Structures are given as C-alpha cells and as structure tokens.
Short mmCIF file of C-alpha atoms in Angstrom, two decimals:
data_model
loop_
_atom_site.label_atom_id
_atom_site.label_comp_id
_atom_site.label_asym_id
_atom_site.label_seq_id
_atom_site.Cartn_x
_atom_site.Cartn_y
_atom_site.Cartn_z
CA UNK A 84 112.14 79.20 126.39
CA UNK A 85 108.91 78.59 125.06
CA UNK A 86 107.46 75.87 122.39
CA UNK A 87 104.82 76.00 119.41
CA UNK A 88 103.46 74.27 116.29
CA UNK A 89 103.34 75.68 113.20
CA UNK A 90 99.61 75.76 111.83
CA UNK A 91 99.70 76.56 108.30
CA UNK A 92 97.44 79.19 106.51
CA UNK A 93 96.08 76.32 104.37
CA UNK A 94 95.29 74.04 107.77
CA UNK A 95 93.36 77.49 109.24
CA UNK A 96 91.20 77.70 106.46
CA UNK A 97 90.21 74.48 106.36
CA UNK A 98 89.26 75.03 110.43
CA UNK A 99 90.62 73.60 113.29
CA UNK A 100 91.46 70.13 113.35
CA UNK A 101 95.03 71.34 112.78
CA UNK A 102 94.75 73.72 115.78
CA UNK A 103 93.65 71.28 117.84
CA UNK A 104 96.10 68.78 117.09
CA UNK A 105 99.08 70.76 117.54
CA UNK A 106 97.32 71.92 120.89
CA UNK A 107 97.07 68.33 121.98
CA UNK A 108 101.34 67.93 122.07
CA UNK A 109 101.22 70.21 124.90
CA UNK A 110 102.36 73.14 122.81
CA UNK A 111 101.54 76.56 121.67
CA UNK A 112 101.03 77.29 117.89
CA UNK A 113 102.67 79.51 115.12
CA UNK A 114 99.79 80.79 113.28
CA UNK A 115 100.50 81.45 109.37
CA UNK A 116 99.00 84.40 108.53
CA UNK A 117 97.93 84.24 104.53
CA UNK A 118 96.54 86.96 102.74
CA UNK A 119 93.60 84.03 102.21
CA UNK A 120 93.82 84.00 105.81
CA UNK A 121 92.88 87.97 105.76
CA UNK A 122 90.54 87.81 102.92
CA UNK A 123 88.66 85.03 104.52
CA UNK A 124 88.21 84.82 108.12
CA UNK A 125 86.69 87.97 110.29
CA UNK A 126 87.77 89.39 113.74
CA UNK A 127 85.20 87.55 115.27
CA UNK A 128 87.04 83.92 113.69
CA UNK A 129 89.99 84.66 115.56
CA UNK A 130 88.69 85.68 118.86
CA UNK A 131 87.40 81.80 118.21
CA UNK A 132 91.02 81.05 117.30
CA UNK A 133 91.94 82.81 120.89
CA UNK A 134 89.62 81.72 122.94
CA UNK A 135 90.55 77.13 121.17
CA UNK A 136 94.27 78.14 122.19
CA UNK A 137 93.68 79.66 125.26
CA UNK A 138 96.40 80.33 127.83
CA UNK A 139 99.04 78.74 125.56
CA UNK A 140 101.68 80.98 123.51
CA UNK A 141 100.57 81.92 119.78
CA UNK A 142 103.64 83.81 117.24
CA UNK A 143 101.86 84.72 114.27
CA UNK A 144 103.56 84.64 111.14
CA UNK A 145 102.73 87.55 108.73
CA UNK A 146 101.82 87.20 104.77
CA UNK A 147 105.27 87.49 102.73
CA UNK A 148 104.52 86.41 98.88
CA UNK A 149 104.20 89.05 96.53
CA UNK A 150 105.11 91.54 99.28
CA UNK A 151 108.38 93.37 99.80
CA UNK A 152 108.91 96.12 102.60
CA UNK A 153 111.48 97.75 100.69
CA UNK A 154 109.80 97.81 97.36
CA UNK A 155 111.01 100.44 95.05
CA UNK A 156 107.50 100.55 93.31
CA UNK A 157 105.22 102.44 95.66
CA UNK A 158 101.97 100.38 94.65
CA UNK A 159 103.75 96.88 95.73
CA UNK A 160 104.91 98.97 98.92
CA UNK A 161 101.66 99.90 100.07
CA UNK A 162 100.03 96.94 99.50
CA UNK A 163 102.98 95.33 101.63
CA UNK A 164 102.31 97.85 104.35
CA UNK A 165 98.44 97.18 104.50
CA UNK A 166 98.31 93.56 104.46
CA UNK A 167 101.10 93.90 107.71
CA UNK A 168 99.10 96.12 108.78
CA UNK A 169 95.88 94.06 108.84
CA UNK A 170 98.04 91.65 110.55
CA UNK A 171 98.77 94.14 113.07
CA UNK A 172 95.03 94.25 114.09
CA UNK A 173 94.56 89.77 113.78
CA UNK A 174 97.67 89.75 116.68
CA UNK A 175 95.83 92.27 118.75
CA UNK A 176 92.75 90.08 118.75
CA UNK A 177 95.06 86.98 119.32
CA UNK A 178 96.91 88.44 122.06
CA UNK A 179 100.41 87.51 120.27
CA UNK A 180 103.37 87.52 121.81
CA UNK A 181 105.37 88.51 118.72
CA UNK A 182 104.97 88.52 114.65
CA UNK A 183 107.72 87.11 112.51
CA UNK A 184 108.31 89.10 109.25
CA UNK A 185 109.96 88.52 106.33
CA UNK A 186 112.48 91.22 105.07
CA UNK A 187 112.12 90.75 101.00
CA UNK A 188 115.71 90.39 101.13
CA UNK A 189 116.77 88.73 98.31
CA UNK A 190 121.10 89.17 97.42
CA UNK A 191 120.77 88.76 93.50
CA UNK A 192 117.88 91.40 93.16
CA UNK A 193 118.75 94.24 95.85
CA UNK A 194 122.15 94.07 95.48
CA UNK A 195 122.51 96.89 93.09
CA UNK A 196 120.58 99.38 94.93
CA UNK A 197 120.79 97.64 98.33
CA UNK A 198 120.89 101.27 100.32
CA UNK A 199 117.51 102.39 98.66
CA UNK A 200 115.76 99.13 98.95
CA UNK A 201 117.17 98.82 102.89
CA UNK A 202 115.88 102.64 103.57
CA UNK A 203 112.60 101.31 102.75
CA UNK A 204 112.36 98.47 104.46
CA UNK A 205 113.74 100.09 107.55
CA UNK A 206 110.84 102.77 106.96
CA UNK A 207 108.23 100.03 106.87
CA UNK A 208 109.66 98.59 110.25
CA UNK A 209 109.68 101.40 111.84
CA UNK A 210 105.59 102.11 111.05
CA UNK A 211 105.02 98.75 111.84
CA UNK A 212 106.79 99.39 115.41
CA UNK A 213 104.63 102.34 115.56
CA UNK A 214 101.57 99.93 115.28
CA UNK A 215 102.56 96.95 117.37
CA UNK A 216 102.74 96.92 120.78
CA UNK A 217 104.91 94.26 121.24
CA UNK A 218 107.95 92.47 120.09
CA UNK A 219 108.63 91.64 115.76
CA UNK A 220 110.98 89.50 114.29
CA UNK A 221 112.74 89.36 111.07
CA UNK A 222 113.52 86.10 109.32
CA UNK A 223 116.28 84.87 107.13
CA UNK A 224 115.10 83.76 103.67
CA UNK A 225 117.77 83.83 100.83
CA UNK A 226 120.19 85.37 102.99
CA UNK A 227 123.67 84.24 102.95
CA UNK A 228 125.23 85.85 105.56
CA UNK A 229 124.15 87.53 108.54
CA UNK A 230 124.77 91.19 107.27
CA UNK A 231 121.45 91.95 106.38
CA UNK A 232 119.72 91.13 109.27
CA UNK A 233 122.27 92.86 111.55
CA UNK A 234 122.11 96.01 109.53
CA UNK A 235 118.93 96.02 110.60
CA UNK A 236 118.89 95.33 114.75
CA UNK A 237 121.85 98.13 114.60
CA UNK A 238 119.27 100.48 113.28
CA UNK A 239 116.03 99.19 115.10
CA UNK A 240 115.12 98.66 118.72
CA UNK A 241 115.25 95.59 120.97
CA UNK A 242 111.28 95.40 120.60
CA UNK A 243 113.10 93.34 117.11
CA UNK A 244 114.78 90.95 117.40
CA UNK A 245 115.54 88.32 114.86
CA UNK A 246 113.84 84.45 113.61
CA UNK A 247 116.58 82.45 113.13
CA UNK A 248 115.38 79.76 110.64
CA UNK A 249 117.75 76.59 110.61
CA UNK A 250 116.22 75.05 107.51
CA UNK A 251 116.83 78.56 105.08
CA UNK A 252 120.67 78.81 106.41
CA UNK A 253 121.27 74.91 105.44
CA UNK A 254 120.05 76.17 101.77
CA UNK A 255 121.55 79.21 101.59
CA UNK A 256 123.99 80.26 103.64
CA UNK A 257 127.77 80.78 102.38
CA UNK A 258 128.94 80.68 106.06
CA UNK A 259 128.76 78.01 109.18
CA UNK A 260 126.17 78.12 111.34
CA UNK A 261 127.98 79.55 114.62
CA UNK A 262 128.69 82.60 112.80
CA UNK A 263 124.94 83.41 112.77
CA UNK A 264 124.51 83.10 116.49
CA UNK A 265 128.20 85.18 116.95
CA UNK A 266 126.64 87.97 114.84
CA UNK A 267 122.92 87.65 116.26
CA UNK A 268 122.82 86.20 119.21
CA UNK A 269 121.75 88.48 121.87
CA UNK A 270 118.98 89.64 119.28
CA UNK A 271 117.12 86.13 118.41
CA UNK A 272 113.99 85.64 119.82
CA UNK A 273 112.81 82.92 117.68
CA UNK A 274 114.42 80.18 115.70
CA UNK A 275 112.48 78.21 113.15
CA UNK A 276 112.98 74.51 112.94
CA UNK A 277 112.68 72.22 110.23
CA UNK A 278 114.83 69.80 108.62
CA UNK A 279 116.04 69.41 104.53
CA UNK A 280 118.10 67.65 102.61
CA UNK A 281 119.96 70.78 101.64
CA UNK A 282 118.22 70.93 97.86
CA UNK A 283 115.35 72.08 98.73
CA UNK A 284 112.95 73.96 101.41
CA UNK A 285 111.01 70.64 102.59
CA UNK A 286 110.37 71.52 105.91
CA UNK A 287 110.88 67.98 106.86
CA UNK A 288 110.43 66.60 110.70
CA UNK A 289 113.86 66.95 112.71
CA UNK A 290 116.18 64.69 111.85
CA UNK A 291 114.77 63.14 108.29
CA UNK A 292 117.18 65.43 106.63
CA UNK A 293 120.58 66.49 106.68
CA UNK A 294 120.63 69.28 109.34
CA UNK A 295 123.04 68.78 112.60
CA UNK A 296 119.65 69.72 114.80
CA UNK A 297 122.53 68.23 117.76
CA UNK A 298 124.39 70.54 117.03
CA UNK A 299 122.47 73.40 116.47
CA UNK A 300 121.16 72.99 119.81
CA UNK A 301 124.81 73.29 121.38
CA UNK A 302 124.48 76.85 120.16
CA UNK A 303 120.96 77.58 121.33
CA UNK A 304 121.72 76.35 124.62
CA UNK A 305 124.80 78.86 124.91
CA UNK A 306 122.41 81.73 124.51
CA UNK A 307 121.29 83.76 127.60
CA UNK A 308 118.25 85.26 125.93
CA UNK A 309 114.27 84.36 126.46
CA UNK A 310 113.27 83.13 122.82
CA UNK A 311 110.62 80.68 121.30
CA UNK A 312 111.29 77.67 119.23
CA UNK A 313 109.09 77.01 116.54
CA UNK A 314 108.33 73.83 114.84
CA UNK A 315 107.74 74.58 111.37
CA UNK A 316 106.49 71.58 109.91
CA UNK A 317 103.58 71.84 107.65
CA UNK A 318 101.59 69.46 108.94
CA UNK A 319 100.72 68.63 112.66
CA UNK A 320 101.89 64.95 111.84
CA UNK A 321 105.41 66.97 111.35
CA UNK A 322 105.12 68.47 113.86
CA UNK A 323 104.45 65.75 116.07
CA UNK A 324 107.22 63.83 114.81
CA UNK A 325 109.82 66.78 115.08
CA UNK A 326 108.86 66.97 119.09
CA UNK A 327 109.29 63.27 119.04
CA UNK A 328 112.79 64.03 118.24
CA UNK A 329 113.95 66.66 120.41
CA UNK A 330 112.36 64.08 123.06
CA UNK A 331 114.19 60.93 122.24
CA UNK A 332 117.34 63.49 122.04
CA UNK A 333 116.55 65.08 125.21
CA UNK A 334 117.04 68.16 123.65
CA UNK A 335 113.47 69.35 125.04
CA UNK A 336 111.40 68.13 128.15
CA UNK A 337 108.35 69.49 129.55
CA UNK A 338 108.41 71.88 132.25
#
C-alpha cells in the first residue's frame, strides 16, 4: 500500500506551494491533470514537477470535463483521445506509476445505446493501453452499481484495474458498499478518499461527513492486492486533516 495527496489542477497552476505542502506529510501526490494544466505548463515544467517530488509516488489524474471516451460524436471523441493522449506523454516525463481515468459513464444518458457508447469507450482504452506503459485506472462517477466498471476489467487486461472512489458511491450508489469490493476487488488499484454529507460532492477531510471511513477500511484491509490510497481533498489543509484522521484512527501509520 502506498499513500498520496491530491494536488489540484488549480493548486499546479498557481506553482508549488501546494506540492510542497502535501510533500511535507510524508506523502506522495495525485497530480490533477487539467486541460489548463496541458495548455499551460511545458515538458520542461514537469520534469521540475519530477525532479520537487522526487523518489516519492505520483498517480496522475487525467482531464475528464467535456470529454467522453465513448462519445458517439466523432469530434468530442477525438478531442477526448488527444487530450489523454497528451497526458500519456506528461506521465512519461513524471515517471507515474498509474493514470486514473474517468469512463463518461453516465446511467441516464448511455442507457439507451449503452452497447455503442461502451464499444467506444472500450476502443479508446484499448489505444490508450497501446500508449501507456504502465498500469490505468477507471473511476466511478455517477455509477450506481458496479456493472459498468466490471464490464470493462472482463474485457481489458490487468494493466487496468479500477479507482474506487468512496465519496461518488456515498452519492450515488443504489447498492452497499461491500458489494463494490465483492464485484471489484481483485481489480482495484486505487481508492479515492474523501468525505460528504451524502448531498453533495464536497470532498470534505475524513470524517467531517457522513461516510463510515471505519468501515470502509474493514473492507480495504480484507483485500490481498498492492493498491494506492489517495487523499482527495482539494486543498493540502484537507489533506492534512484527512491523514490526521486515519492517524488518530490508526487506520494508517508510517512505514
């Protein structure tokens, strides 16, 4: 098991203060990979991202809004495919250990022509596989069940594995929690973690909202895989104060 920070896109651009402070808990980082992010910084900004982190585990999380891998319209596709694409070439130069996807999965809009939209996506996957060297993960957003995602890791390799994120199934799910890790368990590699109040995605520190992190961690500790928990606060403060709490918990200590 492995530990890092979330550093948003918004902290990056700003430079990094946030970096540094998420590097001073003793942790790697989650680096949020914006299309401003793209845009903005060159390949020679994040060899200086590289080189600040050093040693320590970076996940980098790839651009997701506006973009759909299974798009049925083939301009939205390809601009989908190039901006994952460009983040294909940022990991390279930051030595990731994996990228963290989103799927564009959405059960109100797809439903009706799920099997076209999931051909797609499975398509764009598979290029990005062709790309990557290393291991991908695909998150749950709206999803409210684990079907989706396990559609998927029955048609793609173990290089992908799945990014289990606590704070999505407390909004959206329409089944319990164990029934994630029954379904997907031998194929999460990451989990996101972040707390709400079950309204709303608020990203709050562990344990400021409603979420049984306790609990959860019962399940996480059953597992028998290598995978990397992510704080996914927005701010380092957040994070900070979610590592607090796994602390005072002892459901984390150093190495």
């Amino acid at each position: 098991m492995e530990i890092v920070g979330h550093v948003s896109g918004k902290e990056i651009l700003k430079g990094r203060d946030a970096l540094r402070e998420v590097l001073s808990l003793g942790l790697g980082v989650e680096l949020q990979i914006t299309s401003d992010v793209l845009d903005r910084l060159t390949l020679k900004d994040f060899g200086k991202l590289k080189r600040e982190v050093g040693d320590r585990p970076i996940t980098v999380h790839a651009p997701f809004i506006d973009l759909n891998p299974g798009a049925l319209d083939g301009y939205v596709l390809k601009a989908t495919k190039d901006r994952f694409f460009e983040t294909i070439t940022v990991s390279r130069v930051l030595d990731a250990k994996l990228i963290v996807f989103h799927t564009g999965y959405h059960p109100q809009k797809v439903k009706s022509f799920y099997k076209s939209w999931f051909e797609r996506a499975l398509s764009t996957f598979e290029e990005v596989l062709e790309n990557w060297y290393g291991k991908i993960v695909l998150e749950n957003v709206f999803d409210e069940t684990p079907e989706n995602l396990k559609n998927f890791m029955r048609e793609l390799p173990k290089d992908v594995g799945v990014c289990l994120d606590i704070g999505h199934i407390n909004l959206f799910s329409k089944v319990p929690i164990s029934n994630w890790f029954e379904e997907l368990g031998d194929r999460i590699y990451e989990f996101h973690l972040h707390d709400n109040c079950g309204n709303s995605d608020q990203h709050l520190p562990l344990g400021k909202g409603r979420i049984d992190v306790e609990g959860i961690f019962e399940l996480i500790n059953q597992l028998k895989t290598e995978y990397i928990l992510n704080l996914e606060n927005k701010t380092p403060q957040g994070v900070k104060e979610s590592l607090e709490f796994l602390r005072r918990k002892a459901l984390w200590r150093e190495k």
